[in-house]
PDB file of C-alpha atoms and ligand atoms in Angstrom:
ATOM      1  CA  MET A  96     -16.931 -23.254  22.338  1.00 32.00           C
ATOM      2  CA  GLU A  97     -13.440 -22.556  23.529  1.00 34.00           C
ATOM      3  CA  SER A  98     -10.799 -21.076  21.278  1.00 38.00           C
ATOM      4  CA  SER A  99      -7.386 -22.716  20.975  1.00 45.00           C
ATOM      5  CA  THR A 100      -6.121 -20.377  23.707  1.00 50.00           C
ATOM      6  CA  GLY A 101      -8.759 -21.587  26.161  1.00 47.00           C
ATOM      7  CA  ALA A 102     -10.587 -18.228  26.248  1.00 51.00           C
ATOM      8  CA  ALA A 103     -14.329 -18.347  25.613  1.00 50.00           C
ATOM      9  CA  PRO A 104     -15.026 -16.134  22.560  1.00 67.00           C
ATOM     10  CA  ASP A 105     -17.732 -14.164  24.425  1.00 75.00           C
ATOM     11  CA  ASP A 106     -15.186 -13.165  27.070  1.00 88.00           C
ATOM     12  CA  VAL A 107     -12.753 -11.752  24.540  1.00 94.00           C
ATOM     13  CA  PRO A 108     -12.928  -7.936  24.400  1.00 96.00           C
ATOM     14  CA  LYS A 109     -13.987  -6.744  20.938  1.00 96.00           C
ATOM     15  CA  PHE A 110     -11.972  -4.290  18.874  1.00 98.00           C
ATOM     16  CA  ALA A 111     -14.240  -1.447  17.703  1.00 98.00           C
ATOM     17  CA  VAL A 112     -12.763  -0.991  14.263  1.00 98.00           C
ATOM     18  CA  ASP A 113     -15.341   1.677  13.322  1.00 98.00           C
ATOM     19  CA  VAL A 114     -14.050   3.850  16.165  1.00 98.00           C
ATOM     20  CA  LEU A 115     -10.527   3.499  14.750  1.00 98.00           C
ATOM     21  CA  ARG A 116     -11.830   4.375  11.266  1.00 98.00           C
ATOM     22  CA  GLU A 117     -13.189   7.649  12.659  1.00 98.00           C
ATOM     23  CA  HIS A 118      -9.809   8.491  14.201  1.00 98.00           C
ATOM     24  CA  LEU A 119      -8.174   7.980  10.804  1.00 98.00           C
ATOM     25  CA  ILE A 120     -10.402  10.340   8.812  1.00 98.00           C
ATOM     26  CA  GLY A 121      -8.091  12.693   6.953  1.00 97.00           C
ATOM     27  CA  CYS A 122      -5.027  10.475   7.370  1.00 98.00           C
ATOM     28  CA  HIS A 123      -3.130   9.019   4.456  1.00 98.00           C
ATOM     29  CA  LEU A 124      -2.226   5.946   6.541  1.00 98.00           C
ATOM     30  CA  GLY A 125      -5.001   3.453   7.221  1.00 98.00           C
ATOM     31  CA  HIS A 126      -6.639   3.544   3.783  1.00 98.00           C
ATOM     32  CA  PRO A 127      -7.562   0.886   2.968  1.00 98.00           C
ATOM     33  CA  LEU A 128      -8.007  -0.630   6.417  1.00 98.00           C
ATOM     34  CA  VAL A 129      -8.110  -4.429   6.639  1.00 98.00           C
ATOM     35  CA  TYR A 130      -9.541  -5.641   9.960  1.00 98.00           C
ATOM     36  CA  LEU A 131      -9.145  -9.317  10.855  1.00 98.00           C
ATOM     37  CA  PRO A 132     -10.637 -10.602  14.136  1.00 97.00           C
ATOM     38  CA  GLU A 133      -7.801 -13.143  14.299  1.00 97.00           C
ATOM     39  CA  VAL A 134      -4.714 -13.733  12.163  1.00 98.00           C
ATOM     40  CA  PRO A 135      -1.418 -15.581  12.696  1.00 98.00           C
ATOM     41  CA  SER A 136       0.693 -12.463  11.972  1.00 98.00           C
ATOM     42  CA  THR A 137      -0.355  -9.054  10.642  1.00 98.00           C
ATOM     43  CA  ASN A 138       3.145  -8.631   9.177  1.00 98.00           C
ATOM     44  CA  THR A 139       2.929 -11.881   7.222  1.00 98.00           C
ATOM     45  CA  TYR A 140      -0.537 -10.909   5.987  1.00 98.00           C
ATOM     46  CA  ALA A 141       0.616  -7.405   5.012  1.00 98.00           C
ATOM     47  CA  LEU A 142       3.701  -8.803   3.234  1.00 98.00           C
ATOM     48  CA  ARG A 143       1.372 -10.844   1.024  1.00 98.00           C
ATOM     49  CA  LEU A 144      -0.727  -7.730   0.281  1.00 98.00           C
ATOM     50  CA  ALA A 145       2.472  -5.791  -0.500  1.00 98.00           C
ATOM     51  CA  ARG A 146       3.633  -8.472  -2.961  1.00 97.00           C
ATOM     52  CA  GLU A 147       0.200  -8.282  -4.622  1.00 97.00           C
ATOM     53  CA  GLY A 148       0.665  -4.507  -5.090  1.00 97.00           C
ATOM     54  CA  ALA A 149      -1.168  -2.994  -2.087  1.00 98.00           C
ATOM     55  CA  ASN A 150      -1.236   0.794  -1.888  1.00 97.00           C
ATOM     56  CA  ASP A 151       1.041   2.873   0.302  1.00 98.00           C
ATOM     57  CA  GLY A 152      -0.692   3.250   3.674  1.00 98.00           C
ATOM     58  CA  THR A 153      -2.648  -0.033   3.659  1.00 98.00           C
ATOM     59  CA  LEU A 154      -3.299  -1.026   7.284  1.00 98.00           C
ATOM     60  CA  VAL A 155      -3.805  -4.555   8.618  1.00 98.00           C
ATOM     61  CA  ILE A 156      -5.018  -4.722  12.219  1.00 98.00           C
ATOM     62  CA  THR A 157      -6.309  -7.580  14.331  1.00 98.00           C
ATOM     63  CA  ASN A 158      -7.962  -8.323  17.658  1.00 98.00           C
ATOM     64  CA  PHE A 159      -5.770 -11.395  18.189  1.00 97.00           C
ATOM     65  CA  GLN A 160      -2.485 -12.276  16.628  1.00 98.00           C
ATOM     66  CA  SER A 161      -1.905 -15.983  17.257  1.00 96.00           C
ATOM     67  CA  ALA A 162       1.615 -16.392  15.823  1.00 97.00           C
ATOM     68  CA  GLY A 163       3.184 -12.929  16.037  1.00 97.00           C
ATOM     69  CA  ARG A 164       6.770 -12.567  14.868  1.00 98.00           C
ATOM     70  CA  GLY A 165       9.446 -10.515  16.603  1.00 95.00           C
ATOM     71  CA  ARG A 166      12.876  -9.379  15.494  1.00 91.00           C
ATOM     72  CA  THR A 167      15.669 -11.912  14.869  1.00 86.00           C
ATOM     73  CA  GLY A 168      13.218 -14.793  14.563  1.00 88.00           C
ATOM     74  CA  ARG A 169      11.664 -14.411  18.006  1.00 90.00           C
ATOM     75  CA  VAL A 170       8.023 -15.051  18.834  1.00 94.00           C
ATOM     76  CA  TRP A 171       5.817 -12.059  19.757  1.00 95.00           C
ATOM     77  CA  GLN A 172       3.204 -13.205  22.243  1.00 90.00           C
ATOM     78  CA  SER A 173      -0.347 -11.836  22.510  1.00 92.00           C
ATOM     79  CA  GLN A 174      -3.554 -12.665  24.331  1.00 92.00           C
ATOM     80  CA  PRO A 175      -6.910 -12.433  22.527  1.00 95.00           C
ATOM     81  CA  GLY A 176      -8.487  -8.970  22.665  1.00 96.00           C
ATOM     82  CA  GLN A 177      -5.869  -7.391  24.930  1.00 96.00           C
ATOM     83  CA  HIS A 178      -3.117  -5.846  22.824  1.00 97.00           C
ATOM     84  CA  LEU A 179      -2.449  -3.913  19.637  1.00 98.00           C
ATOM     85  CA  ALA A 180      -1.002  -5.700  16.632  1.00 98.00           C
ATOM     86  CA  LEU A 181      -0.955  -3.790  13.363  1.00 98.00           C
ATOM     87  CA  SER A 182       1.053  -3.615  10.158  1.00 98.00           C
ATOM     88  CA  LEU A 183       1.300  -1.012   7.410  1.00 98.00           C
ATOM     89  CA  VAL A 184       2.291  -1.520   3.797  1.00 98.00           C
ATOM     90  CA  LEU A 185       4.489   1.431   2.881  1.00 98.00           C
ATOM     91  CA  HIS A 186       6.472   2.603  -0.124  1.00 98.00           C
ATOM     92  CA  PRO A 187       9.032   4.836   1.591  1.00 97.00           C
ATOM     93  CA  ARG A 188      11.265   7.130  -0.456  1.00 96.00           C
ATOM     94  CA  PHE A 189      13.787   7.246   2.421  1.00 95.00           C
ATOM     95  CA  PRO A 190      16.008   4.713   4.271  1.00 93.00           C
ATOM     96  CA  PRO A 191      14.150   2.221   6.526  1.00 92.00           C
ATOM     97  CA  GLN A 192      15.957   3.292   9.709  1.00 93.00           C
ATOM     98  CA  PHE A 193      13.968   6.552   9.617  1.00 96.00           C
ATOM     99  CA  LEU A 194      10.789   4.477   9.608  1.00 96.00           C
ATOM    100  CA  VAL A 195      11.979   2.835  12.832  1.00 95.00           C
ATOM    101  CA  MET A 196      12.647   6.247  14.397  1.00 97.00           C
ATOM    102  CA  ALA A 197       9.326   7.739  13.259  1.00 98.00           C
ATOM    103  CA  SER A 198       7.374   4.707  14.516  1.00 98.00           C
ATOM    104  CA  ALA A 199       9.059   4.661  17.912  1.00 98.00           C
ATOM    105  CA  LEU A 200       8.419   8.406  18.320  1.00 98.00           C
ATOM    106  CA  ALA A 201       4.773   7.983  17.285  1.00 98.00           C
ATOM    107  CA  VAL A 202       4.218   5.154  19.780  1.00 98.00           C
ATOM    108  CA  ALA A 203       5.984   7.065  22.571  1.00 98.00           C
ATOM    109  CA  ALA A 204       3.827  10.166  21.962  1.00 98.00           C
ATOM    110  CA  ALA A 205       0.627   8.084  21.893  1.00 98.00           C
ATOM    111  CA  VAL A 206       1.523   6.217  25.093  1.00 98.00           C
ATOM    112  CA  GLU A 207       2.202   9.513  26.849  1.00 98.00           C
ATOM    113  CA  ASP A 208      -1.001  11.057  25.557  1.00 97.00           C
ATOM    114  CA  GLN A 209      -3.364   8.112  26.061  1.00 97.00           C
ATOM    115  CA  ALA A 210      -1.910   6.430  29.164  1.00 97.00           C
ATOM    116  CA  GLN A 211      -0.198   9.425  30.816  1.00 96.00           C
ATOM    117  CA  LEU A 212       3.020   7.440  31.163  1.00 97.00           C
ATOM    118  CA  ARG A 213       6.536   8.677  30.415  1.00 97.00           C
ATOM    119  CA  ALA A 214       7.868   6.648  27.484  1.00 97.00           C
ATOM    120  CA  GLU A 215      11.544   6.028  26.745  1.00 96.00           C
ATOM    121  CA  LEU A 216      13.219   4.625  23.648  1.00 97.00           C
ATOM    122  CA  LYS A 217      15.757   1.819  23.596  1.00 95.00           C
ATOM    123  CA  TRP A 218      18.044   1.403  20.576  1.00 95.00           C
ATOM    124  CA  PRO A 219      17.286   0.187  17.999  1.00 92.00           C
ATOM    125  CA  ASN A 220      13.480   0.044  18.135  1.00 91.00           C
ATOM    126  CA  ASP A 221      11.827  -0.631  21.477  1.00 95.00           C
ATOM    127  CA  VAL A 222       9.543   1.619  23.502  1.00 97.00           C
ATOM    128  CA  LEU A 223       9.884   1.262  27.272  1.00 97.00           C
ATOM    129  CA  VAL A 224       8.020   2.559  30.290  1.00 97.00           C
ATOM    130  CA  ALA A 225       9.808   2.464  33.653  1.00 95.00           C
ATOM    131  CA  GLY A 226      12.511   0.311  32.044  1.00 94.00           C
ATOM    132  CA  ARG A 227      10.065  -2.340  30.764  1.00 95.00           C
ATOM    133  CA  LYS A 228       9.254  -2.977  27.124  1.00 96.00           C
ATOM    134  CA  VAL A 229       5.710  -2.033  26.110  1.00 97.00           C
ATOM    135  CA  CYS A 230       6.126  -1.996  22.331  1.00 97.00           C
ATOM    136  CA  GLY A 231       8.116  -3.792  19.662  1.00 96.00           C
ATOM    137  CA  ILE A 232       8.580  -2.724  16.054  1.00 97.00           C
ATOM    138  CA  LEU A 233       9.403  -5.031  13.147  1.00 97.00           C
ATOM    139  CA  ILE A 234      10.213  -3.689   9.690  1.00 97.00           C
ATOM    140  CA  GLU A 235      10.529  -6.066   6.759  1.00 97.00           C
ATOM    141  CA  SER A 236      11.388  -4.573   3.391  1.00 95.00           C
ATOM    142  CA  SER A 237      11.892  -5.852  -0.103  1.00 94.00           C
ATOM    143  CA  GLY A 238      12.104  -4.031  -3.434  1.00 93.00           C
ATOM    144  CA  ASP A 239      10.090  -0.823  -3.241  1.00 93.00           C
ATOM    145  CA  TYR A 240       7.934  -1.719  -0.243  1.00 97.00           C
ATOM    146  CA  ALA A 241       8.343  -2.036   3.506  1.00 98.00           C
ATOM    147  CA  VAL A 242       5.983  -3.630   5.984  1.00 98.00           C
ATOM    148  CA  LEU A 243       6.037  -1.889   9.318  1.00 98.00           C
ATOM    149  CA  GLY A 244       4.643  -3.933  12.216  1.00 98.00           C
ATOM    150  CA  ILE A 245       3.861  -2.464  15.616  1.00 98.00           C
ATOM    151  CA  GLY A 246       2.901  -4.505  18.666  1.00 98.00           C
ATOM    152  CA  VAL A 247       1.870  -2.811  21.916  1.00 98.00           C
ATOM    153  CA  ASN A 248       1.237  -4.620  25.213  1.00 97.00           C
ATOM    154  CA  VAL A 249      -1.924  -2.806  26.254  1.00 98.00           C
ATOM    155  CA  ASN A 250      -4.245  -4.617  28.681  1.00 97.00           C
ATOM    156  CA  ASP A 251      -4.271  -7.555  31.076  1.00 90.00           C
ATOM    157  CA  SER A 252      -0.943  -8.614  32.556  1.00 88.00           C
ATOM    158  CA  LEU A 253       2.225 -10.394  31.500  1.00 87.00           C
ATOM    159  CA  ALA A 254       2.544 -11.992  34.955  1.00 80.00           C
ATOM    160  CA  HIS A 255       1.833 -15.432  33.453  1.00 80.00           C
ATOM    161  CA  ALA A 256       4.763 -15.117  31.021  1.00 79.00           C
ATOM    162  CA  ALA A 257       7.789 -16.059  33.129  1.00 75.00           C
ATOM    163  CA  ASP A 258      10.193 -15.198  30.308  1.00 79.00           C
ATOM    164  CA  LEU A 259       8.756 -11.683  29.845  1.00 82.00           C
ATOM    165  CA  ARG A 260       7.400 -10.303  33.082  1.00 79.00           C
ATOM    166  CA  ASP A 261      10.655  -8.830  34.419  1.00 83.00           C
ATOM    167  CA  ARG A 262      11.545  -6.921  31.283  1.00 91.00           C
ATOM    168  CA  ALA A 263       8.142  -6.253  29.663  1.00 95.00           C
ATOM    169  CA  ALA A 264       4.796  -4.945  30.883  1.00 96.00           C
ATOM    170  CA  THR A 265       1.369  -3.927  29.665  1.00 97.00           C
ATOM    171  CA  LEU A 266       0.260  -0.303  29.823  1.00 97.00           C
ATOM    172  CA  ALA A 267      -2.592  -1.397  32.104  1.00 97.00           C
ATOM    173  CA  GLU A 268      -0.129  -2.941  34.566  1.00 96.00           C
ATOM    174  CA  LEU A 269       1.829   0.308  34.599  1.00 96.00           C
ATOM    175  CA  THR A 270      -1.152   2.645  34.984  1.00 97.00           C
ATOM    176  CA  GLY A 271      -3.329   0.374  37.103  1.00 95.00           C
ATOM    177  CA  CYS A 272      -6.322   0.759  34.780  1.00 96.00           C
ATOM    178  CA  PRO A 273      -7.427  -0.573  31.375  1.00 96.00           C
ATOM    179  CA  ILE A 274      -6.524   1.430  28.285  1.00 97.00           C
ATOM    180  CA  ALA A 275      -8.882   1.804  25.300  1.00 98.00           C
ATOM    181  CA  ARG A 276      -7.078   0.303  22.333  1.00 98.00           C
ATOM    182  CA  GLU A 277      -8.900   2.131  19.514  1.00 98.00           C
ATOM    183  CA  PRO A 278      -7.889   5.706  20.519  1.00 98.00           C
ATOM    184  CA  LEU A 279      -4.377   4.434  21.265  1.00 98.00           C
ATOM    185  CA  ALA A 280      -4.112   2.921  17.771  1.00 98.00           C
ATOM    186  CA  GLY A 281      -5.606   6.145  16.349  1.00 98.00           C
ATOM    187  CA  ALA A 282      -3.045   8.302  18.178  1.00 98.00           C
ATOM    188  CA  ILE A 283      -0.116   6.138  17.007  1.00 98.00           C
ATOM    189  CA  LEU A 284      -1.276   6.180  13.401  1.00 98.00           C
ATOM    190  CA  LYS A 285      -2.103   9.908  13.349  1.00 98.00           C
ATOM    191  CA  ARG A 286       1.350  10.897  14.658  1.00 98.00           C
ATOM    192  CA  LEU A 287       3.021   8.405  12.329  1.00 98.00           C
ATOM    193  CA  ASP A 288       0.980   9.819   9.452  1.00 98.00           C
ATOM    194  CA  GLU A 289       2.459  13.270  10.135  1.00 98.00           C
ATOM    195  CA  LEU A 290       6.050  12.027  10.443  1.00 98.00           C
ATOM    196  CA  TYR A 291       5.765   9.714   7.428  1.00 98.00           C
ATOM    197  CA  GLY A 292       4.322  12.561   5.350  1.00 98.00           C
ATOM    198  CA  GLN A 293       7.244  14.809   6.335  1.00 98.00           C
ATOM    199  CA  LEU A 294       9.780  12.094   5.455  1.00 98.00           C
ATOM    200  CA  GLN A 295       8.115  11.393   2.107  1.00 98.00           C
ATOM    201  CA  ASP A 296       7.675  15.044   1.119  1.00 97.00           C
ATOM    202  CA  ASP A 297      10.785  16.740   2.502  1.00 93.00           C
ATOM    203  CA  SER A 298      13.319  14.173   3.579  1.00 90.00           C
ATOM    204  CA  ALA A 299      16.242  16.612   3.751  1.00 91.00           C
ATOM    205  CA  ILE A 300      14.575  18.551   6.570  1.00 94.00           C
ATOM    206  CA  ALA A 301      12.621  15.724   8.179  1.00 97.00           C
ATOM    207  CA  GLN A 302      15.450  13.166   8.518  1.00 96.00           C
ATOM    208  CA  PRO A 303      17.762  15.239  10.767  1.00 95.00           C
ATOM    209  CA  ALA A 304      14.820  16.582  12.809  1.00 96.00           C
ATOM    210  CA  ILE A 305      13.387  13.110  13.448  1.00 97.00           C
ATOM    211  CA  ARG A 306      16.822  11.619  14.149  1.00 96.00           C
ATOM    212  CA  THR A 307      17.586  14.384  16.686  1.00 95.00           C
ATOM    213  CA  GLU A 308      14.316  13.889  18.556  1.00 96.00           C
ATOM    214  CA  TRP A 309      14.705  10.090  18.527  1.00 96.00           C
ATOM    215  CA  ALA A 310      18.343  10.282  19.713  1.00 94.00           C
ATOM    216  CA  SER A 311      17.417  12.663  22.539  1.00 93.00           C
ATOM    217  CA  ARG A 312      14.980  10.083  23.932  1.00 94.00           C
ATOM    218  CA  LEU A 313      17.270   7.053  23.781  1.00 95.00           C
ATOM    219  CA  VAL A 314      17.957   5.651  27.251  1.00 93.00           C
ATOM    220  CA  THR A 315      20.794   3.628  25.748  1.00 90.00           C
ATOM    221  CA  VAL A 316      23.181   6.557  25.328  1.00 90.00           C
ATOM    222  CA  GLY A 317      25.744   7.115  28.085  1.00 91.00           C
ATOM    223  CA  ARG A 318      25.562   3.522  29.370  1.00 92.00           C
ATOM    224  CA  ARG A 319      27.812   0.513  29.167  1.00 94.00           C
ATOM    225  CA  THR A 320      26.092  -1.606  26.547  1.00 95.00           C
ATOM    226  CA  ARG A 321      26.213  -5.192  25.213  1.00 95.00           C
ATOM    227  CA  VAL A 322      24.843  -5.627  21.716  1.00 95.00           C
ATOM    228  CA  VAL A 323      24.141  -9.212  20.654  1.00 92.00           C
ATOM    229  CA  GLN A 324      24.247  -9.909  16.918  1.00 89.00           C
ATOM    230  CA  SER A 325      23.198 -13.543  16.272  1.00 85.00           C
ATOM    231  CA  GLY A 326      25.697 -15.007  18.710  1.00 82.00           C
ATOM    232  CA  ASN A 327      28.344 -12.253  18.407  1.00 90.00           C
ATOM    233  CA  VAL A 328      28.628  -9.735  21.226  1.00 94.00           C
ATOM    234  CA  VAL A 329      29.907  -6.163  20.882  1.00 94.00           C
ATOM    235  CA  GLU A 330      30.384  -4.370  24.190  1.00 95.00           C
ATOM    236  CA  GLY A 331      31.372  -0.836  25.120  1.00 96.00           C
ATOM    237  CA  MET A 332      30.173   2.609  26.204  1.00 96.00           C
ATOM    238  CA  ALA A 333      27.281   3.866  24.083  1.00 95.00           C
ATOM    239  CA  GLN A 334      28.381   7.366  23.090  1.00 94.00           C
ATOM    240  CA  GLY A 335      25.518   8.313  20.814  1.00 93.00           C
ATOM    241  CA  VAL A 336      24.050   7.585  17.405  1.00 94.00           C
ATOM    242  CA  ASP A 337      25.306   8.695  13.990  1.00 93.00           C
ATOM    243  CA  GLU A 338      23.286  10.466  11.258  1.00 91.00           C
ATOM    244  CA  GLY A 339      21.778   7.165  10.098  1.00 91.00           C
ATOM    245  CA  GLY A 340      20.844   5.923  13.577  1.00 93.00           C
ATOM    246  CA  ALA A 341      23.787   3.515  14.052  1.00 95.00           C
ATOM    247  CA  LEU A 342      24.862   3.154  17.683  1.00 96.00           C
ATOM    248  CA  VAL A 343      28.344   4.561  18.349  1.00 95.00           C
ATOM    249  CA  LEU A 344      30.135   2.269  20.827  1.00 96.00           C
ATOM    250  CA  LEU A 345      33.510   3.028  22.404  1.00 96.00           C
ATOM    251  CA  LEU A 346      35.050  -0.430  22.859  1.00 96.00           C
ATOM    252  CA  ASP A 347      37.478  -1.199  25.705  1.00 94.00           C
ATOM    253  CA  SER A 348      40.251  -1.348  23.080  1.00 95.00           C
ATOM    254  CA  GLY A 349      39.623   2.340  22.358  1.00 95.00           C
ATOM    255  CA  GLU A 350      38.099   1.584  18.945  1.00 96.00           C
ATOM    256  CA  ARG A 351      34.886   3.419  18.038  1.00 96.00           C
ATOM    257  CA  ARG A 352      32.450   0.989  16.404  1.00 95.00           C
ATOM    258  CA  MET A 353      29.256   1.930  14.527  1.00 95.00           C
ATOM    259  CA  VAL A 354      26.689  -0.773  15.227  1.00 95.00           C
ATOM    260  CA  THR A 355      23.776  -0.841  12.784  1.00 92.00           C
ATOM    261  CA  TRP A 356      21.785  -3.802  14.114  1.00 90.00           C
ATOM    262  CA  GLY A 357      21.455  -6.179  17.060  1.00 91.00           C
ATOM    263  CA  ASP A 358      19.752  -6.491  20.417  1.00 89.00           C
ATOM    264  CA  ILE A 359      20.866  -4.785  23.592  1.00 91.00           C
ATOM    265  CA  GLU A 360      20.974  -7.132  26.558  1.00 82.00           C
TER     266      GLU A 360
HETATM  267  C1  BTN B 177      10.291  -7.128  18.486  1.00 80.41           C
HETATM  268  O1  BTN B 177      10.443  -6.350  19.436  1.00 80.41           O
HETATM  269  O2  BTN B 177      10.913  -8.208  18.433  1.00 80.41           O
HETATM  270  C2  BTN B 177       9.345  -6.743  17.391  1.00 80.41           C
HETATM  271  C3  BTN B 177       7.944  -7.198  17.657  1.00 80.41           C
HETATM  272  C4  BTN B 177       6.972  -6.806  16.568  1.00 80.41           C
HETATM  273  C5  BTN B 177       5.585  -7.341  16.799  1.00 80.41           C
HETATM  274  C6  BTN B 177       4.594  -6.814  15.813  1.00 80.41           C
HETATM  275  S1  BTN B 177       2.939  -7.151  16.290  1.00 80.41           S
HETATM  276  C7  BTN B 177       2.365  -6.664  14.713  1.00 80.41           C
HETATM  277  C8  BTN B 177       3.354  -7.190  13.693  1.00 80.41           C
HETATM  278  N1  BTN B 177       3.051  -8.536  13.297  1.00 80.41           N
HETATM  279  C9  BTN B 177       3.988  -9.404  13.671  1.00 80.41           C
HETATM  280  O3  BTN B 177       3.968 -10.642  13.469  1.00 80.41           O
HETATM  281  N2  BTN B 177       4.962  -8.767  14.332  1.00 80.41           N
HETATM  282  C10 BTN B 177       4.718  -7.343  14.392  1.00 80.41           C
END
């Protein structure tokens, strides 16, 4: 029988969730671990668990996300059994922008370690390789919880996606060989576990350290930049980021503007 995507189920690579479980021994994040072979959106699923009182660190991960959500209402596309789509229910005791920074740093470190590719960060929360997006991060918070969603383009190719292929890529396209998803997910979550623990336990030291490392890896800084904010455009020279991660833009008028959200074109 064919799935709705046209792929025969037997041809879909399996996700070895037990291998991921082994990588997460000793981590705070990933317990409990909810594995779903297919789900519309791990973030939507995790938001429901969060509303029902799920513990800090609850992980939802799938082999195929059929209706993934991106930032500012966009769709996040996936193919069955090729990518990483995961969400964590968290109860952070620090501002959400540090969760963005910690996640982007964790993904960048894991990509470098597992795929031997140099990763770059694009403000506010993308991970790029060779100028193409390989990972998107979506944080949705309410009350005392935040759901952190991470999507990584891992295997196969985005060549079929005319709207994506020039600005996004899979790790396999960039390395020329398939990448095992379980150790990649393990590496992301282990590094994030360390950074999240530091932020939860000693925010005063961890926040400036994480912000400095994140800022030093931003390819955005030093470039002429257009930030689109639901129809509005702010344009100028990106001079840096402030203590909270806002982008500091020098507008043509000479005004310095702190931009806290938006998409860079
Ligand atoms: C973006 O760059 O627009 C953010 C994309 C975030 C995608 C991830 S995949 C796992 C989680 N579940 C979702 O529906 N979205 C996030």
